[in-house]
Coordinates of C-alpha atoms in Angstrom, one line a residue:
X1 CA -5.3 9.9 47.3
X2 CA -6.7 11.3 44.0
X3 CA -4.4 12.2 41.1
X4 CA -5.6 15.2 39.2
X5 CA -4.5 15.8 35.6
X6 CA -4.2 19.5 34.6
X7 CA -5.9 20.3 31.4
X8 CA -3.9 22.2 28.7
X9 CA -4.6 25.9 28.5
X10 CA -5.7 27.5 25.3
X11 CA -2.3 29.0 24.8
X12 CA -0.6 25.6 25.4
X13 CA -2.9 24.0 22.9
X14 CA -2.2 26.6 20.2
X15 CA 1.5 26.0 20.9
X16 CA 1.1 22.3 20.5
X17 CA -0.8 22.8 17.2
X18 CA 1.8 25.2 16.0
X19 CA 4.6 22.7 16.8
X20 CA 2.8 19.9 15.1
X21 CA 1.9 22.0 12.1
X22 CA 5.7 23.1 11.7
X23 CA 6.8 19.4 12.0
X24 CA 4.4 18.1 9.4
X25 CA 5.7 20.6 6.8
X26 CA 8.7 18.3 6.2
X27 CA 7.2 14.8 6.7
X28 CA 3.8 15.6 5.0
X29 CA 4.6 18.3 2.4
X30 CA 8.2 17.4 1.4
X31 CA 7.0 15.8 -1.8
X32 CA 4.3 18.1 -2.9
X33 CA 6.4 21.1 -1.7
X34 CA 9.2 20.3 -4.2
X35 CA 6.9 19.8 -7.2
X36 CA 7.4 23.3 -8.5
X37 CA 10.9 22.3 -9.5
X38 CA 9.7 20.4 -12.5
X39 CA 5.9 20.5 -12.7
X40 CA 5.4 23.5 -14.9
X41 CA 8.4 22.9 -17.0
X42 CA 7.1 19.4 -17.8
X43 CA 3.5 20.6 -18.4
X44 CA 4.6 23.6 -20.7
X45 CA 7.0 21.5 -22.7
X46 CA 4.1 18.9 -23.3
X47 CA 2.0 21.9 -24.5
X48 CA 4.6 23.2 -26.9
X49 CA 6.1 20.2 -28.9
X50 CA 7.2 22.9 -31.5
X51 CA 9.1 25.0 -28.9
X52 CA 6.9 28.1 -28.7
X53 CA 4.1 28.3 -26.2
X54 CA 1.2 30.8 -26.3
X55 CA 0.2 33.1 -23.5
X56 CA -3.3 31.4 -23.5
X57 CA -1.5 28.0 -22.9
X58 CA 0.6 29.4 -20.1
X59 CA -2.4 30.9 -18.3
X60 CA -4.5 27.8 -18.9
X61 CA -1.8 25.5 -17.5
X62 CA -1.2 27.5 -14.5
X63 CA -5.0 27.6 -13.9
X64 CA -5.1 23.8 -14.3
X65 CA -2.4 23.4 -11.8
X66 CA -4.1 25.7 -9.3
X67 CA -7.5 24.0 -9.5
X68 CA -5.9 20.6 -9.2
X69 CA -4.4 21.7 -5.9
X70 CA -7.8 23.1 -4.8
X71 CA -9.9 20.1 -5.8
X72 CA -7.6 17.1 -5.3
X73 CA -5.5 18.3 -2.3
X74 CA -7.7 20.8 -0.4
X75 CA -11.2 19.4 -0.9
X76 CA -10.6 15.8 -1.5
X77 CA -7.6 15.0 0.9
X78 CA -7.6 17.8 3.4
X79 CA -11.4 18.1 4.0
X80 CA -12.9 14.7 3.0
X81 CA -10.5 11.7 2.9
X82 CA -8.9 12.7 6.3
X83 CA -12.3 12.1 7.8
X84 CA -11.9 8.4 7.3
X85 CA -10.0 7.8 10.5
X86 CA -9.1 4.4 11.8
X87 CA -8.7 5.3 15.5
X88 CA -6.8 8.4 14.5
X89 CA -4.7 6.5 11.9
X90 CA -4.8 6.9 8.1
X91 CA -3.1 5.4 5.1
X92 CA -4.2 2.9 2.5
X93 CA -3.9 -0.1 4.9
X94 CA -5.8 1.6 7.6
X95 CA -8.5 2.4 5.0
X96 CA -8.4 -1.3 3.9
X97 CA -9.1 -2.2 7.6
X98 CA -12.1 0.0 7.6
X99 CA -13.6 -1.2 4.3
X100 CA -12.8 -4.9 4.8
X101 CA -12.3 -5.6 8.5
X102 CA -11.3 -9.0 9.9
X103 CA -14.7 -9.6 11.4
X104 CA -16.4 -9.1 8.0
X105 CA -17.9 -12.1 6.3
X106 CA -15.7 -13.7 3.7
X107 CA -17.1 -13.1 0.2
X108 CA -16.2 -12.0 -3.3
X109 CA -16.7 -8.3 -2.5
X110 CA -14.4 -8.5 0.5
X111 CA -11.7 -10.5 -1.5
X112 CA -11.9 -8.0 -4.4
X113 CA -11.4 -5.1 -1.9
X114 CA -8.5 -6.7 -0.3
X115 CA -6.8 -7.2 -3.7
X116 CA -7.6 -3.6 -4.7
X117 CA -6.2 -2.3 -1.3
X118 CA -3.1 -4.3 -1.6
X119 CA -2.5 -3.0 -5.1
X120 CA -2.9 0.5 -3.8
X121 CA -0.5 -0.1 -1.0
X122 CA 2.1 -1.5 -3.3
X123 CA 1.9 1.6 -5.7
X124 CA 3.6 3.5 -2.9
X125 CA 6.7 1.3 -3.4
X126 CA 6.6 2.2 -7.1
X127 CA 6.3 5.9 -6.2
X128 CA 9.0 5.5 -3.6
X129 CA 11.5 4.5 -6.3
X130 CA 10.8 7.5 -8.6
X131 CA 10.3 10.3 -6.1
X132 CA 13.8 10.5 -4.7
X133 CA 15.3 10.1 -8.3
X134 CA 13.2 12.9 -9.8
X135 CA 13.3 15.2 -6.9
X136 CA 17.1 15.3 -6.4
X137 CA 17.8 15.2 -10.1
X138 CA 15.6 18.3 -10.7
X139 CA 17.3 20.1 -7.9
X140 CA 20.9 19.3 -9.1
X141 CA 20.1 20.3 -12.7
X142 CA 19.7 23.9 -11.5
X143 CA 23.5 24.2 -11.6
X144 CA 23.5 23.8 -15.4
X145 CA 21.5 27.1 -15.9
X146 CA 24.5 29.3 -15.6
X147 CA 27.2 26.6 -15.9
X148 CA 26.2 24.4 -18.9
X149 CA 29.6 22.7 -18.8
X150 CA 28.5 21.0 -15.4
X151 CA 25.8 19.0 -17.1
X152 CA 27.9 15.8 -17.2
X153 CA 28.2 16.0 -13.4
X154 CA 24.4 16.1 -12.8
X155 CA 23.9 12.4 -12.8
X156 CA 27.0 11.3 -10.9
X157 CA 26.4 13.9 -8.2
X158 CA 22.7 12.8 -7.9
X159 CA 23.8 9.2 -7.5
X160 CA 26.3 10.2 -4.8
X161 CA 23.7 12.1 -2.8
X162 CA 21.2 9.2 -3.1
X163 CA 23.7 6.6 -2.0
X164 CA 24.7 8.7 1.1
X165 CA 21.0 9.1 1.9
X166 CA 20.2 5.4 1.7
X167 CA 23.5 4.6 3.6
X168 CA 22.6 6.7 6.5
X169 CA 19.2 5.2 7.0
X170 CA 20.5 2.6 9.4
X171 CA 21.6 5.4 11.8
X172 CA 18.0 6.5 12.1
X173 CA 16.6 9.8 11.0
X174 CA 15.8 11.7 14.2
X175 CA 18.9 13.9 13.7
X176 CA 17.5 15.2 10.4
X177 CA 13.9 14.9 11.4
X178 CA 14.4 17.8 13.9
X179 CA 15.1 20.2 11.0
X180 CA 12.5 18.8 8.5
X181 CA 9.9 21.4 9.4
X182 CA 12.0 24.5 9.8
X183 CA 13.9 23.9 6.6
X184 CA 10.6 23.3 4.5
X185 CA 9.2 26.5 6.2
X186 CA 12.2 28.4 4.8
X187 CA 11.6 26.6 1.5
X188 CA 8.0 27.7 1.3
X189 CA 8.9 31.3 2.3
X190 CA 11.5 31.5 -0.4
X191 CA 9.4 30.0 -3.2
X192 CA 6.5 32.2 -2.3
X193 CA 8.7 35.4 -2.4
X194 CA 10.1 34.2 -5.8
X195 CA 6.5 33.7 -7.0
X196 CA 5.6 37.3 -6.0
X197 CA 8.5 38.6 -8.1
X198 CA 7.3 36.7 -11.2
X199 CA 3.7 37.8 -10.7
X200 CA 4.9 41.4 -10.5
X201 CA 6.5 41.0 -14.0
X202 CA 3.1 39.9 -15.5
X203 CA 0.0 40.5 -13.3
X204 CA -2.1 39.1 -16.2
X205 CA -1.2 35.6 -14.9
X206 CA -3.7 36.2 -12.1
X207 CA -6.4 35.4 -14.6
X208 CA -5.5 31.7 -13.8
X209 CA -7.3 32.1 -10.4
X210 CA -10.5 31.3 -12.5
X211 CA -11.0 27.8 -13.8
X212 CA -12.1 29.2 -17.1
X213 CA -8.7 29.6 -18.7
X214 CA -7.9 25.9 -17.9
X215 CA -11.3 24.7 -19.3
X216 CA -10.9 26.9 -22.4
X217 CA -7.4 25.8 -23.1
X218 CA -8.2 22.0 -22.7
X219 CA -11.2 22.3 -24.9
X220 CA -9.0 23.7 -27.8
X221 CA -5.8 21.7 -27.0
X222 CA -7.0 18.7 -29.0
X223 CA -4.9 15.5 -28.5
X224 CA -2.4 17.4 -26.4
X225 CA -5.0 17.9 -23.6
X226 CA -4.4 14.4 -22.0
X227 CA -0.5 15.0 -22.1
X228 CA -0.8 18.4 -20.5
X229 CA -3.1 17.2 -17.8
X230 CA -0.6 14.3 -17.0
X231 CA 2.1 17.0 -16.7
X232 CA -0.1 19.1 -14.4
X233 CA -0.8 16.1 -12.2
X234 CA 2.8 16.2 -11.0
X235 CA 1.7 19.2 -8.9
X236 CA -0.4 17.0 -6.7
X237 CA 1.9 14.0 -6.2
X238 CA 2.6 13.8 -2.5
X239 CA -1.1 14.5 -1.6
X240 CA -1.4 10.9 -0.4
X241 CA 1.0 11.8 2.4
X242 CA -1.8 14.0 3.9
X243 CA -3.8 10.8 4.8
X244 CA -0.9 8.4 5.3
X245 CA 0.7 10.7 8.0
X246 CA -2.5 11.8 9.6
X247 CA -1.9 9.7 12.6
X248 CA 1.5 11.2 13.3
X249 CA 0.3 14.8 13.6
X250 CA -3.5 14.9 13.6
X251 CA -5.7 16.2 10.9
X252 CA -5.9 19.8 12.4
X253 CA -2.3 20.7 12.3
X254 CA -1.9 19.3 8.7
X255 CA -4.9 21.4 7.6
X256 CA -3.5 24.5 9.2
X257 CA -0.1 24.1 7.7
X258 CA -1.5 23.4 4.3
X259 CA -4.0 26.3 4.1
X260 CA -1.8 28.8 6.0
X261 CA 1.6 28.1 4.4
X262 CA 2.0 25.4 1.8
X263 CA -1.0 26.2 -0.4
X264 CA -0.4 30.0 -0.5
X265 CA 3.4 29.4 -1.2
X266 CA 2.8 26.8 -4.0
X267 CA 0.2 29.0 -5.5
X268 CA 2.5 32.1 -5.6
X269 CA 5.3 30.1 -7.1
X270 CA 3.2 28.5 -9.8
X271 CA 1.7 31.9 -10.7
X272 CA 5.2 33.4 -10.5
X273 CA 6.6 30.9 -13.0
X274 CA 3.7 31.5 -15.3
X275 CA 4.3 35.2 -15.1
X276 CA 7.9 34.7 -16.0
X277 CA 6.8 32.7 -19.0
X278 CA 4.5 35.4 -20.2
X279 CA 7.4 37.8 -20.4
X280 CA 10.4 35.5 -21.2
X281 CA 9.4 32.6 -23.5
X282 CA 13.0 31.2 -23.2
X283 CA 12.4 30.5 -19.6
X284 CA 10.5 27.4 -20.4
X285 CA 13.7 25.3 -20.1
X286 CA 13.8 25.9 -16.4
X287 CA 11.2 28.4 -15.2
X288 CA 11.7 27.6 -11.5
X289 CA 15.4 28.7 -11.2
X290 CA 15.0 31.6 -13.7
X291 CA 12.6 33.3 -11.2
X292 CA 15.6 33.9 -8.9
X293 CA 18.2 36.6 -9.4
X294 CA 21.6 35.3 -10.6
X295 CA 23.5 36.2 -7.4
X296 CA 21.1 33.7 -5.4
X297 CA 21.2 30.9 -7.9
X298 CA 23.7 28.6 -6.1
X299 CA 22.2 29.3 -2.8
X300 CA 18.8 28.3 -4.2
X301 CA 20.2 25.1 -5.7
X302 CA 21.6 24.2 -2.3
X303 CA 18.3 24.9 -0.6
X304 CA 16.4 22.9 -3.3
X305 CA 18.7 20.0 -2.9
X306 CA 18.2 19.9 0.9
X307 CA 14.4 20.2 0.2
X308 CA 14.4 17.2 -2.1
X309 CA 16.5 15.1 0.3
X310 CA 13.8 15.8 2.9
X311 CA 11.0 14.8 0.4
X312 CA 13.1 11.7 -0.5
X313 CA 13.5 10.9 3.2
X314 CA 9.8 11.2 3.8
X315 CA 8.9 8.8 1.1
X316 CA 11.6 6.3 2.2
X317 CA 10.4 6.5 5.9
X318 CA 6.8 6.0 4.5
X319 CA 7.9 2.8 2.8
X320 CA 9.3 1.5 6.0
X321 CA 6.1 2.3 8.0
X322 CA 3.9 0.6 5.2
X323 CA 6.1 -2.5 5.3
X324 CA 5.8 -2.6 9.1
X325 CA 2.0 -2.4 8.8
X326 CA 1.8 -5.0 6.0
X327 CA 3.9 -7.4 8.1
X328 CA 1.6 -7.0 11.0
X329 CA -1.4 -7.5 9.0
X330 CA 0.0 -10.7 7.5
X331 CA 0.5 -9.5 3.9
X332 CA 4.4 -9.9 4.1
X333 CA 6.6 -12.3 5.9
X334 CA 8.5 -11.4 9.1
X335 CA 11.4 -9.1 8.2
X336 CA 14.1 -7.5 10.4
X337 CA 12.6 -4.2 11.6
X338 CA 15.0 -2.0 13.7
X339 CA 13.5 0.7 16.0
X340 CA 16.2 3.4 15.8
X341 CA 14.8 6.0 18.1
X342 CA 12.6 4.8 21.1
X343 CA 9.2 6.5 20.8
X344 CA 10.0 8.8 18.0
X345 CA 7.3 8.7 15.3
X346 CA 8.2 6.7 12.2
X347 CA 11.7 6.0 13.6
X348 CA 12.2 2.5 12.2
X349 CA 14.5 1.0 9.6
X350 CA 13.9 -2.0 7.4
X351 CA 17.2 -3.0 5.8
X352 CA 15.6 -5.2 3.1
X353 CA 13.2 -2.4 1.9
X354 CA 16.0 0.2 2.1
X355 CA 18.3 -1.5 -0.2
X356 CA 15.5 -2.6 -2.6
X357 CA 14.4 1.0 -2.8
X358 CA 18.0 2.2 -3.2
X359 CA 18.5 -0.3 -6.1
X360 CA 15.3 0.9 -7.8
X361 CA 16.0 4.6 -7.3
X362 CA 19.6 4.5 -8.6
X363 CA 18.5 2.3 -11.6
X364 CA 15.9 5.0 -12.4
X365 CA 18.5 7.8 -12.2
X366 CA 21.0 5.9 -14.4
X367 CA 18.4 4.7 -17.0
X368 CA 16.5 7.9 -17.4
X369 CA 19.3 10.4 -16.8
X370 CA 17.2 13.6 -16.4
X371 CA 14.1 14.9 -14.6
X372 CA 12.4 15.5 -17.9
X373 CA 12.7 11.8 -18.9
X374 CA 11.8 10.7 -15.4
X375 CA 8.6 12.7 -15.5
X376 CA 7.4 10.0 -18.0
X377 CA 7.7 7.4 -15.3
X378 CA 6.3 9.7 -12.5
X379 CA 2.7 10.1 -11.8
X380 CA 0.9 7.0 -13.1
X381 CA 1.4 5.0 -9.9
X382 CA 0.2 8.0 -7.7
X383 CA -2.9 8.7 -10.0
X384 CA -3.9 5.0 -9.6
X385 CA -3.4 5.1 -5.8
X386 CA -5.6 8.2 -5.6
X387 CA -8.4 6.6 -7.6
X388 CA -8.2 3.4 -5.4
X389 CA -8.3 5.7 -2.3
X390 CA -11.4 7.5 -3.5
X391 CA -13.1 4.2 -4.3
X392 CA -12.3 2.6 -1.0
X393 CA -13.3 5.8 0.8
X394 CA -16.7 5.6 -1.0
X395 CA -17.4 2.1 0.5
X396 CA -16.3 3.5 4.0
X397 CA -18.7 6.4 3.7
X398 CA -21.5 4.1 2.7
X399 CA -20.8 1.7 5.7
X400 CA -21.0 4.7 8.0
X401 CA -24.6 5.2 6.8
X402 CA -23.8 8.5 5.1
X403 CA -26.6 9.8 2.7
X404 CA -25.9 7.6 -0.4
X405 CA -26.9 10.4 -2.8
X406 CA -24.3 12.7 -1.3
X407 CA -21.7 9.9 -1.3
X408 CA -22.2 9.0 -4.9
X409 CA -22.4 12.7 -6.2
X410 CA -19.3 13.9 -4.3
X411 CA -17.1 10.7 -4.4
X412 CA -18.3 10.0 -8.0
X413 CA -17.2 13.3 -9.2
X414 CA -13.7 13.0 -7.4
X415 CA -13.3 9.4 -8.9
X416 CA -14.2 10.7 -12.4
X417 CA -11.4 13.3 -11.9
X418 CA -9.0 10.6 -10.6
X419 CA -9.7 8.4 -13.6
X420 CA -9.0 11.5 -15.9
X421 CA -5.7 11.8 -14.3
X422 CA -5.1 8.0 -14.6
X423 CA -5.9 8.3 -18.3
X424 CA -3.6 11.3 -18.8
X425 CA -0.6 9.7 -17.0
X426 CA -1.2 6.5 -18.9
X427 CA 0.0 8.3 -22.0
X428 CA 3.4 8.0 -20.4
X429 CA 3.2 4.2 -20.0
X430 CA 5.7 3.4 -22.8
X431 CA 7.9 6.3 -21.8
X432 CA 8.7 4.9 -18.4
X433 CA 5.4 4.7 -16.6
X434 CA 5.7 0.9 -16.8
X435 CA 8.8 1.1 -14.4
X436 CA 6.9 1.9 -11.1
X437 CA 3.9 -0.2 -12.2
X438 CA 6.1 -3.2 -12.6
X439 CA 7.6 -2.8 -9.2
X440 CA 4.1 -2.4 -7.7
X441 CA 2.6 -5.4 -9.4
X442 CA 5.5 -7.6 -8.5
X443 CA 5.2 -6.6 -4.7
X444 CA 1.4 -7.0 -4.9
X445 CA 1.8 -10.5 -6.5
X446 CA 4.3 -11.5 -3.7
X447 CA 1.9 -10.2 -1.1
X448 CA -1.0 -12.1 -2.4
X449 CA 1.1 -15.3 -2.7
X450 CA 2.3 -14.9 1.0
X451 CA -1.3 -14.4 2.2
X452 CA -2.7 -17.5 0.2
X453 CA 0.3 -19.6 1.3
X454 CA -0.4 -18.7 4.8
X455 CA -4.0 -19.8 4.5
X456 CA -2.8 -23.2 3.1
X457 CA -0.3 -23.6 5.9
X458 CA -3.0 -22.9 8.5
X459 CA -5.0 -25.7 7.0
X460 CA -2.0 -28.0 7.0
X461 CA -1.2 -27.1 10.7
X462 CA -4.8 -27.9 11.8
X463 CA -4.6 -31.3 10.1
X464 CA -1.7 -32.4 12.4
X465 CA -2.4 -30.6 15.5
X466 CA -3.7 -32.5 18.5
X467 CA -6.9 -31.2 20.2
X468 CA -6.0 -30.0 23.8
X469 CA -8.3 -32.7 25.3
X470 CA -6.4 -35.4 23.3
X471 CA -3.0 -34.0 24.4
X472 CA -4.0 -33.9 28.1
X473 CA -5.4 -37.5 27.9
X474 CA -2.2 -38.8 26.3
X475 CA 0.1 -37.1 28.8
X476 CA -2.1 -38.5 31.7
X477 CA -1.8 -42.0 30.3
X478 CA 1.9 -41.8 29.8
X479 CA 3.1 -38.9 32.0
X480 CA 6.3 -37.2 30.7
X481 CA 9.1 -36.2 33.1
X482 CA 8.1 -32.9 34.7
X483 CA 10.6 -30.1 34.8
X484 CA 10.3 -27.0 36.8
X485 CA 9.5 -23.5 35.3
X486 CA 7.2 -22.2 32.6
X487 CA 7.2 -23.1 29.0
X488 CA 5.8 -20.5 26.5
X489 CA 4.9 -22.2 23.2
X490 CA 4.3 -20.1 20.2
X491 CA 1.7 -20.8 17.6
X492 CA -0.2 -18.9 14.8
X493 CA -3.7 -20.1 15.6
X494 CA -5.9 -20.6 18.7
X495 CA -7.0 -24.0 17.7
X496 CA -5.3 -27.1 18.8
X497 CA -1.8 -27.6 20.4
X498 CA 1.3 -26.3 18.5
X499 CA 3.5 -29.0 17.0
X500 CA 6.5 -27.5 18.9
X501 CA 4.9 -28.8 22.1
X502 CA 3.7 -32.2 21.0
X503 CA 6.9 -32.9 19.2
X504 CA 9.1 -32.0 22.2
X505 CA 6.9 -34.2 24.5
X506 CA 7.0 -37.1 22.0
X507 CA 10.8 -36.9 21.4
X508 CA 12.2 -35.7 24.7
X509 CA 9.4 -37.0 27.0
X510 CA 9.5 -33.9 29.2
X511 CA 6.9 -31.3 30.0
X512 CA 7.2 -28.1 32.2
X513 CA 5.2 -27.5 35.3
X514 CA 3.3 -24.7 33.6
X515 CA 2.6 -24.3 29.9
X516 CA 1.3 -21.3 28.1
X517 CA 0.1 -21.8 24.6
X518 CA 0.6 -18.3 23.1
X519 CA -1.0 -16.9 19.8
X520 CA -0.5 -13.4 18.6
X521 CA -3.4 -11.6 16.9
X522 CA -2.9 -8.5 14.8
X523 CA -6.1 -6.5 15.0
X524 CA -7.6 -4.0 12.6
X525 CA -7.0 -1.2 15.2
X526 CA -3.9 0.8 15.1
X527 CA -3.1 0.1 18.8
X528 CA -4.6 -2.0 21.6
X529 CA -4.9 -0.8 25.2
X530 CA -3.4 -2.9 28.1
X531 CA -7.0 -3.8 29.1
X532 CA -7.6 -5.5 25.7
X533 CA -4.0 -6.8 25.3
X534 CA -4.2 -10.2 26.8
X535 CA -6.8 -13.0 27.0
X536 CA -6.1 -16.0 29.2
X537 CA -8.2 -19.2 28.9
X538 CA -7.2 -22.1 31.3
X539 CA -7.2 -25.5 29.6
X540 CA -6.1 -27.6 32.5
X541 CA -4.4 -27.1 35.9
X542 CA -1.0 -26.7 34.2
X543 CA -1.9 -25.5 30.7
X544 CA -3.5 -22.3 29.7
X545 CA -4.1 -20.6 26.3
X546 CA -2.9 -17.0 25.9
X547 CA -4.1 -14.7 23.3
X548 CA -1.9 -11.5 22.7
X549 CA -3.4 -8.7 20.7
X550 CA -1.5 -6.0 19.0
X551 CA -2.6 -3.2 16.7
X552 CA -1.2 -3.1 13.2
X553 CA 0.9 0.1 14.1
X554 CA 2.5 -1.7 17.1
X555 CA 5.5 -3.9 17.4
X556 CA 4.4 -7.4 18.3
X557 CA 6.5 -7.9 21.5
X558 CA 5.5 -11.2 23.3
X559 CA 7.6 -10.7 26.5
X560 CA 6.1 -7.3 26.8
X561 CA 2.5 -8.6 26.4
X562 CA 3.1 -11.4 28.8
X563 CA 4.5 -8.8 31.3
X564 CA 1.2 -7.0 31.0
X565 CA -0.6 -10.3 31.9
X566 CA 1.7 -11.0 34.8
X567 CA 1.3 -7.4 36.2
X568 CA -2.5 -7.7 35.9
X569 CA -2.6 -11.1 37.7
X570 CA -3.8 -13.0 34.6
X571 CA -0.7 -15.2 34.8
X572 CA 0.7 -16.2 38.1
X573 CA 3.9 -17.9 39.3
X574 CA 5.7 -16.9 36.2
X575 CA 9.2 -15.3 36.0
X576 CA 9.6 -14.1 32.4
X577 CA 13.4 -14.1 32.7
X578 CA 13.4 -17.8 33.4
X579 CA 10.7 -19.1 30.9
X580 CA 11.6 -21.2 27.9
X581 CA 10.1 -20.1 24.6
X582 CA 9.4 -22.9 22.2
X583 CA 8.9 -22.1 18.5
X584 CA 8.5 -24.2 15.4
X585 CA 11.2 -24.1 12.7
X586 CA 9.0 -25.0 9.7
X587 CA 10.4 -26.4 6.5
X588 CA 7.9 -26.3 3.5
X589 CA 8.0 -28.9 0.8
X590 CA 5.7 -27.9 -2.1
X591 CA 4.2 -30.9 -3.8
X592 CA 0.8 -29.6 -4.9
X593 CA -1.0 -31.4 -2.1
X594 CA -3.5 -28.5 -1.6
X595 CA -5.6 -26.7 -4.1
X596 CA -5.8 -23.0 -4.5
X597 CA -2.2 -22.2 -5.5
X598 CA -0.2 -23.4 -8.6
X599 CA 3.0 -25.4 -7.8
X600 CA 5.3 -22.7 -9.0
X601 CA 3.6 -20.2 -6.7
X602 CA 4.1 -22.7 -3.9
X603 CA 7.7 -22.8 -4.6
X604 CA 8.0 -19.0 -4.4
X605 CA 6.1 -19.1 -1.2
X606 CA 8.4 -21.7 0.3
X607 CA 11.5 -19.7 -0.7
X608 CA 10.1 -16.5 0.9
X609 CA 9.1 -18.5 4.0
X610 CA 12.6 -19.9 4.2
X611 CA 14.1 -16.4 4.2
X612 CA 11.7 -14.8 6.6
X613 CA 12.9 -13.7 10.0
X614 CA 12.8 -16.4 12.7
X615 CA 9.8 -15.9 15.2
X616 CA 11.9 -15.6 18.1
X617 CA 13.8 -12.6 16.8
X618 CA 10.7 -11.0 15.2
X619 CA 8.7 -11.2 18.6
X620 CA 11.6 -9.7 20.5
X621 CA 12.2 -12.8 22.5
X622 CA 15.8 -13.2 24.1
X623 CA 17.7 -15.5 21.9
X624 CA 19.1 -17.4 25.1
X625 CA 15.5 -18.4 26.0
X626 CA 14.4 -19.8 22.6
X627 CA 14.3 -23.4 21.7
X628 CA 13.4 -24.3 18.0
X629 CA 11.7 -27.6 17.1
X630 CA 12.0 -28.5 13.4
X631 CA 8.8 -29.4 11.6
X632 CA 8.3 -30.3 8.0
X633 CA 5.1 -29.6 6.0
X634 CA 4.1 -30.9 2.7
X635 CA 1.7 -28.5 0.8

């Protein structure tokens, strides 16, 4: 009997694209969509340290913002970067897998790219502490426009909202995820309509559609040019979400939503704020909210607050996803990762990351106190990430045999623009830009320490592991007592016999009828098919080596992987509910025995290793079936 699959009709395909485009508005465009709350205010204040701003400066800054959106977001991300697909997935770690795959030869270039990629990934954590703070603060500050006496409540109210936001993460976000897209669609419609009102007041602002006003203004701005560019850069923060969330929705729906809804709405609003500034110079204090009529003010504050919470939620969820990928790729230790909603995209919760982000965000709100001051800390991490993304995408394009001349001209031009943004945001380094950078570099240091420590540990394990032939010969000479059933012995590597098995045989003198030596490999692919999931290699009549392969976007579930092998007949006479899983409980003693890492870094590695999640829990093994064997390593 043949099973036929009905292909989707054009109407159904359009419906699926429309649903995906609506869904991505909140997840992908949450950050960049709320940038009008503060971007023009920051840029125009930077351009007018004396308080007054000229019409030429207003038109020039709006032109600069518009063309930044066109070049950085529309051309670089939406058209070019999103072509660097790793089996449909995007993001800095997916890009790292493309530019420096596991199968590549180890050399200085690969090592350098791994370091650069890791730094790029950790910059998202720095961004993740600032985005919720500046977004929610800028929304709440709107209440002071017509009620200045409420200014003292802005920070406390922001803190309350953020505490609630981080506290509800453990419940999962599927309940709010369903309204992400529709709410952001309403947001874009509202800010677009407000922009039309502002443009109608001063149609002369439409001159900013040309890049000439931006070039002319920057040419004559003198020392202020870099500062203004740094302010205008805030308009494109959030652009990295285009690539990071590409695997969730696909490139086509993201492009449709951007070019059909988000870009027009943002353009209208920035031009509307510019038009307002041409007619009312006092609007520089809060040009976004002054676009709206007074009767709608508190409704707009409420909508803006909801939109900024969505933007914050998106960056928090992105941090969870990044952490999960980094764990799978071996850049971070095993952590407790909770899947909160079955198959829902991005529905995971990492408690450690959640509360570290909460601490950083609440500290930022308390320390800086206003969105204007936070703007000094915002942007530098994102601009560095964008430059790193362009650099790595260049190597990917070259590896794909793209015409080198085209690659160097196009990517070189984009990299030059990125470096200009890096230079402009670097002017804020002492004003708070150090804050997200410090967070990023601390995490990057921990990642590199963990990865190097694991390399040293692998060498230590190989030194004391028996070869399979030696183990079999020893058990043949002095046979241990045979007990019924199957033992699954976990180990990091495919070489040798895991210490958990040899120690158990040596100390307890028992061996199961069947033994499976299981090693998990995290591949550079986002996901692995069931056909490639399991490799079984017999070692003897009763012992076999099993390699389970999982993609870096998947949960490494050992019972599920073994279930695939049993179902496919690769493993026989094995009842998974009755097997015993042996894992090693490793204690690390740093004594400087191995070269490659200073003693103080070894101590940090040992501390992190001690607090990592146990293998049994991380690999989803039922606790009642786990037996841990203690092992000490001197490194």
